[in-house]
């Protein structure tokens, strides 16, 4: 790999990492979370976003709570007391939740555990639903000795794992949860069918229109859709969702906007460079087996002049 292409790849990777970090921090703002919770958590549908902000209980953990068994709980002596956090450099390569926190139900003592995961697109390296099931299951099992002791399973908190996938073809919203199918007669078994909840949100590449059906998707798209300026994002957030764009929020949005566009442009540059290198290698090979320049040009969709230049470079 030549040094220019290597530098481009390294810069793109660094910008992408910075973009991911900013995206998580922006999603973790209480003013943003309150709208996500209002739309996705049944108990909060009728609660105003500004009240939901006050129901978010304790710290919002961003990228530092391990998913791995035995590491989610934080111990103090013989007692597990809370969510564990790790330093990234200490556990390099460890799988951690993007965002995790508790939210209280209004006028009740009960709490819900919320996990939010942000994806640039629908992952191709693994089945997203399988991973979401693992995450939500870990959030349930990790409550033992942290949120309840012994066999007090009635004290289990409900869990929501919300996955936001960008760059989809359309607005998508699925709620995956437990159901009770009565196969032979029926019985009212004690327990909570709403214990496990997976919400899968697909954001389209373009900003959705102002429509009640797309209200949540439009807010999230205003944050992450490429091609929007910072001012356009802020205008939508402030005027349509009453999310105040305070100074540090504006700065984060502006930086993320610039990084996102930079990653996109460098991605095109990287792809174009790779394509041209592949075409050049193909042209040289076809010439070596006796094809004429005109035929080679047609085969790789390049001009005869370009083919001649590539062959001259190879011979020099």
XYZ file of C-alpha atoms in Angstrom:
316
model
C 0.000 0.000 0.000
C 1.452 3.409 -0.965
C 1.954 6.017 1.774
C -0.718 8.446 0.479
C -3.437 5.795 0.494
C -2.258 4.541 3.888
C -2.447 8.069 5.328
C -5.919 8.529 3.857
C -7.097 5.297 5.479
C -5.603 6.244 8.856
C -7.122 9.730 8.770
C -10.507 8.340 7.753
C -10.411 5.817 10.606
C -9.466 8.521 13.121
C -12.238 10.840 11.903
C -14.730 7.981 12.010
C -13.790 7.199 15.627
C -14.187 10.853 16.599
C -17.550 10.954 14.824
C -18.753 7.839 16.688
C -17.758 9.328 20.052
C -19.528 12.607 19.329
C -22.631 10.793 18.075
C -22.888 8.820 21.327
C -22.380 11.952 23.437
C -25.088 13.796 21.512
C -27.511 10.860 21.841
C -26.760 10.728 25.579
C -28.009 14.271 26.195
C -31.084 14.225 28.421
C -32.949 16.547 26.064
C -32.430 14.054 23.206
C -32.992 10.927 25.307
C -36.299 12.273 26.600
C -37.767 12.295 23.082
C -36.470 8.787 22.357
C -37.974 7.490 25.616
C -41.304 9.230 25.082
C -41.696 7.534 21.704
C -40.439 4.040 22.594
C -41.338 3.380 26.259
C -45.065 2.775 26.722
C -45.142 4.106 30.301
C -43.747 7.465 29.170
C -45.924 8.106 26.094
C -48.064 10.690 27.903
C -45.228 12.337 29.833
C -43.813 15.627 28.450
C -40.132 15.380 27.392
C -39.044 17.994 29.939
C -40.516 15.832 32.736
C -38.867 12.702 31.349
C -35.490 14.442 31.645
C -36.036 14.606 35.407
C -36.997 10.920 35.516
C -33.618 9.821 34.134
C -32.083 8.437 37.310
C -28.426 8.932 38.129
C -25.534 8.894 35.682
C -25.789 8.220 31.958
C -22.940 5.866 31.084
C -21.453 6.308 27.611
C -19.126 3.619 26.244
C -17.704 2.392 29.547
C -20.004 -0.317 30.936
C -18.879 -3.815 29.866
C -21.363 -6.237 28.323
C -19.269 -9.258 29.365
C -20.656 -11.526 32.064
C -19.319 -10.766 35.536
C -18.072 -7.308 34.559
C -21.323 -5.339 34.362
C -21.746 -5.325 38.147
C -19.556 -3.205 40.396
C -18.689 -4.830 43.709
C -18.000 -3.221 47.078
C -16.785 -5.847 49.529
C -19.178 -8.770 49.243
C -22.000 -6.676 47.798
C -22.591 -5.682 44.192
C -23.604 -2.034 44.283
C -23.931 -0.661 40.773
C -22.982 -0.590 37.123
C -19.282 -1.163 36.611
C -17.241 1.133 34.383
C -13.883 0.483 32.751
C -11.100 2.507 31.220
C -10.936 1.804 27.491
C -7.172 1.335 27.523
C -7.410 -1.130 30.420
C -9.775 -3.497 28.593
C -8.910 -2.876 24.969
C -11.204 -4.759 22.625
C -13.836 -5.413 25.308
C -17.464 -5.094 24.216
C -19.206 -2.220 26.010
C -22.680 -0.730 25.819
C -22.847 2.517 23.825
C -25.232 4.131 26.320
C -26.879 2.674 29.419
C -28.862 4.299 32.252
C -31.920 4.004 34.494
C -35.204 5.872 34.077
C -37.915 6.034 36.749
C -41.592 5.584 35.974
C -43.581 8.665 36.948
C -45.318 8.407 40.341
C -43.834 4.931 40.884
C -40.741 3.576 42.609
C -39.938 1.154 39.794
C -37.144 1.813 37.292
C -36.400 0.682 33.759
C -32.916 0.006 32.401
C -32.329 1.656 29.032
C -29.584 0.711 26.582
C -29.092 2.625 23.328
C -26.811 1.443 20.522
C -25.938 3.554 17.459
C -24.975 1.895 14.159
C -23.828 3.639 10.959
C -25.976 1.174 9.001
C -27.465 -2.290 9.373
C -24.430 -4.437 10.307
C -23.312 -7.028 7.768
C -20.784 -8.802 10.014
C -23.390 -10.190 12.415
C -27.156 -10.557 12.842
C -28.240 -7.442 14.700
C -31.268 -9.063 16.337
C -29.103 -11.823 17.826
C -26.757 -9.245 19.320
C -29.678 -7.190 20.652
C -31.121 -10.302 22.330
C -27.748 -10.946 23.979
C -27.490 -7.338 25.197
C -31.007 -7.242 26.624
C -30.519 -10.634 28.294
C -27.277 -9.479 29.918
C -29.011 -6.385 31.246
C -31.619 -8.593 32.872
C -29.227 -11.168 34.352
C -26.755 -8.542 35.597
C -29.407 -7.164 37.978
C -28.951 -10.069 40.412
C -27.039 -8.929 43.495
C -27.047 -5.376 42.115
C -30.747 -4.485 41.963
C -32.108 -7.483 43.850
C -30.775 -10.280 46.052
C -31.462 -13.957 46.540
C -34.604 -15.121 44.762
C -36.476 -11.832 44.726
C -37.087 -12.048 40.978
C -40.180 -9.878 41.306
C -37.760 -6.968 41.815
C -36.363 -7.338 38.298
C -36.442 -4.111 36.309
C -37.735 -4.056 32.779
C -35.128 -3.546 30.080
C -35.198 -1.695 26.758
C -32.395 -2.086 24.227
C -32.862 0.519 21.490
C -30.819 0.123 18.294
C -30.549 3.074 15.894
C -29.346 2.103 12.414
C -28.539 4.938 10.013
C -28.398 5.001 6.208
C -31.386 2.721 5.641
C -33.700 2.912 2.617
C -36.728 4.059 4.624
C -38.041 4.791 8.111
C -38.208 1.537 10.086
C -39.508 0.821 13.592
C -39.819 -2.640 15.128
C -40.608 -3.603 18.721
C -39.464 -7.133 19.560
C -40.810 -8.484 22.861
C -42.191 -11.547 24.637
C -45.602 -12.985 23.713
C -47.753 -15.661 25.349
C -49.205 -18.257 22.972
C -51.800 -20.486 24.606
C -51.232 -23.866 22.917
C -53.586 -25.930 25.091
C -56.278 -24.088 27.065
C -54.941 -21.038 28.941
C -53.762 -19.977 32.354
C -52.950 -16.575 33.822
C -49.324 -17.123 34.793
C -47.879 -14.579 37.210
C -45.082 -12.409 35.863
C -44.212 -9.657 33.420
C -44.331 -10.274 29.685
C -43.004 -6.744 29.139
C -39.669 -7.538 30.836
C -37.605 -7.732 27.608
C -37.911 -5.063 24.925
C -35.851 -4.585 21.782
C -36.553 -1.538 19.650
C -35.001 -1.434 16.164
C -35.056 1.965 14.461
C -33.925 2.459 10.856
C -33.116 6.018 9.774
C -33.354 6.830 6.052
C -30.539 8.493 4.132
C -32.720 11.570 3.556
C -34.449 13.715 6.190
C -38.055 12.468 6.642
C -40.906 14.986 6.142
C -42.778 16.606 9.011
C -45.322 13.918 9.768
C -46.496 12.518 13.107
C -45.538 9.008 11.939
C -41.945 10.115 11.391
C -41.604 12.390 14.423
C -38.906 10.335 16.189
C -37.102 9.482 12.949
C -37.073 13.124 11.856
C -35.494 14.222 15.146
C -32.791 11.542 14.953
C -32.231 12.221 11.251
C -31.818 15.916 12.030
C -28.876 14.877 14.186
C -27.213 12.417 11.833
C -28.313 12.844 8.196
C -25.451 13.927 5.931
C -25.905 17.074 3.880
C -27.554 19.203 6.577
C -25.761 22.227 7.951
C -25.456 22.784 11.686
C -27.936 25.647 11.463
C -30.472 23.445 9.674
C -30.109 20.788 12.363
C -30.483 23.309 15.170
C -33.516 24.927 13.528
C -35.352 21.571 13.440
C -34.361 20.610 16.990
C -35.313 23.950 18.520
C -38.478 24.765 16.567
C -39.996 21.290 16.180
C -38.804 19.545 19.352
C -38.034 22.404 21.767
C -34.545 21.011 22.306
C -32.381 23.971 23.339
C -29.159 24.171 21.367
C -26.899 25.479 24.110
C -23.385 26.502 23.210
C -21.598 23.185 23.819
C -24.378 21.312 22.024
C -23.985 23.607 19.007
C -20.231 23.023 19.017
C -20.672 19.243 19.157
C -23.216 19.314 16.325
C -20.961 21.487 14.188
C -17.917 19.269 14.785
C -19.894 16.081 14.129
C -21.360 17.611 10.963
C -17.879 18.428 9.637
C -16.473 15.028 10.624
C -19.377 13.182 9.036
C -18.936 15.003 5.753
C -15.181 14.449 5.928
C -15.556 10.705 6.496
C -18.018 10.539 3.595
C -15.724 12.426 1.211
C -12.658 10.431 2.222
C -14.654 7.247 1.811
C -15.409 8.253 -1.780
C -11.766 9.166 -2.289
C -10.634 5.822 -0.870
C -13.144 3.896 -2.969
C -12.219 5.770 -6.126
C -8.521 5.201 -5.518
C -9.052 1.461 -4.962
C -11.234 1.195 -8.075
C -8.621 2.900 -10.222
C -5.883 0.662 -8.828
C -7.986 -2.406 -9.630
C -8.622 -1.119 -13.152
C -4.922 -0.462 -13.649
C -3.973 -3.975 -12.486
C -6.637 -5.466 -14.762
C -5.431 -3.418 -17.732
C -1.806 -4.496 -17.224
C -2.850 -8.144 -17.004
C -5.019 -7.992 -20.123
C -2.137 -6.380 -22.020
C 0.215 -9.130 -20.852
C -2.001 -11.801 -22.421
C -2.068 -10.012 -25.765
C -5.225 -7.841 -25.831
C -4.997 -4.556 -27.723
C -5.357 -1.184 -26.012
C -8.811 -0.421 -27.457
C -10.235 -3.729 -26.222
C -8.647 -3.219 -22.795
C -10.107 0.316 -22.558
C -13.594 -1.007 -23.261
C -13.155 -3.834 -20.744
C -12.257 -1.544 -17.813
C -14.340 1.497 -18.901
C -11.320 3.776 -19.328
C -9.959 5.797 -22.245
C -7.215 4.359 -24.499
C -5.057 7.293 -23.398
C -5.364 6.261 -19.758
C -4.488 2.651 -20.629
C -1.350 3.802 -22.467
C -0.273 5.913 -19.472
C -0.746 2.962 -17.090
C 1.271 0.687 -19.357
C 4.049 3.273 -19.659
C 4.161 3.577 -15.838
C 4.489 -0.202 -15.579
C 7.330 -0.304 -18.097
C 9.250 2.648 -16.594
